[in-house]
Amino acid sequence: MTFSLPSLPFAPGALAARGMCQETLELHHGKHHQAYVTALNGLVDKNDALKGKSLEEIIRLAHERGDLAAVFNNAGQHWNHSLFWNSLTPNGGGIPGSLEKKLISDFGGVEKFKEQFKAAALGQFGSGWAWLVLGTDGRLKITKTGNAGTPVATGEGKALLVLDVWEHAYYVDFRNRRADFADNFLAKLANFEFAAAQLAAA
Ligand code: MN3
């Protein structure tokens, strides 16, 4: 299987008024994400054990395999970024009633959810990701992963929404202020409609 860069679900300039400029998206999607896809295809092409496998199968197979670290990193980054683009929207921040009810029941309130999500985004030392996951026990939870780590690898649940906290995600718009980037995501960019749809389909 040859993997390809998914199109952004919005125009590259569509988030500029919401705190993520066109330059950020052109670099992040067109350069960073494309580089992971290109590297992954090169690695799969050289390894018969990976050919014909789905992206999720490759991630699980390469997880915690020192000899497949580059495969894991590029496959994980391809999967995580593909979810990240769907986690953003020009009309973000609004939480549909179905998801709001679940956030209240599992976190004790929407603000508590936001506090925990922001804490995960800030608490991830170095590069990584903050996640809203539907756990295998049916409850929502917040997790964080380093580098290319992904819930796909661990089977801990279904990822509903993700924030990229690698510096390349926010440096153009927010310089070193990751906290402001996380606040802005939750208030103006997070696609909670998408998360609610993922929850309904789970
Ligand atoms: Mn990134």
PDB file of C-alpha atoms and ligand atoms in Angstrom, residues 28-29 32-33 36 77 80-81 84-85 128-129 163-170, ligand 1:
ATOM      1  CA  HIS A  28       2.791  21.783   8.821  1.00  0.00           C
ATOM      2  CA  HIS A  29       0.644  19.958   6.275  1.00  0.00           C
ATOM      3  CA  HIS A  32       6.062  18.175   7.843  1.00  0.00           C
ATOM      4  CA  HIS A  33       3.172  15.792   7.242  1.00  0.00           C
ATOM      5  CA  TYR A  36       6.351  11.616   7.178  1.00  0.00           C
ATOM      6  CA  GLN A  77       2.996  10.768  12.698  1.00  0.00           C
ATOM      7  CA  ASN A  80      -1.812  11.425  14.215  1.00  0.00           C
ATOM      8  CA  HIS A  81      -1.643  14.316  11.742  1.00  0.00           C
ATOM      9  CA  PHE A  84      -5.313  16.429  13.780  1.00  0.00           C
ATOM     10  CA  TRP A  85      -6.555  18.082  10.547  1.00  0.00           C
ATOM     11  CA  GLY A 128       4.010  15.082  21.402  1.00  0.00           C
ATOM     12  CA  TRP A 129       0.240  15.052  21.430  1.00  0.00           C
ATOM     13  CA  LEU A 163      -3.871  18.500  19.571  1.00  0.00           C
ATOM     14  CA  ASP A 164      -0.371  18.497  18.097  1.00  0.00           C
ATOM     15  CA  VAL A 165       1.987  20.056  20.654  1.00  0.00           C
ATOM     16  CA  TRP A 166       5.166  19.754  18.619  1.00  0.00           C
ATOM     17  CA  GLU A 167       6.702  23.242  18.344  1.00  0.00           C
ATOM     18  CA  HIS A 168       6.160  23.202  14.576  1.00  0.00           C
ATOM     19  CA  ALA A 169       2.397  23.312  15.302  1.00  0.00           C
ATOM     20  CA  TYR A 170       2.476  26.668  17.082  1.00  0.00           C
TER      21      TYR A 170
HETATM   22 MN   MN3 B   1       2.872  18.147  13.617  1.00  0.00          MN
END
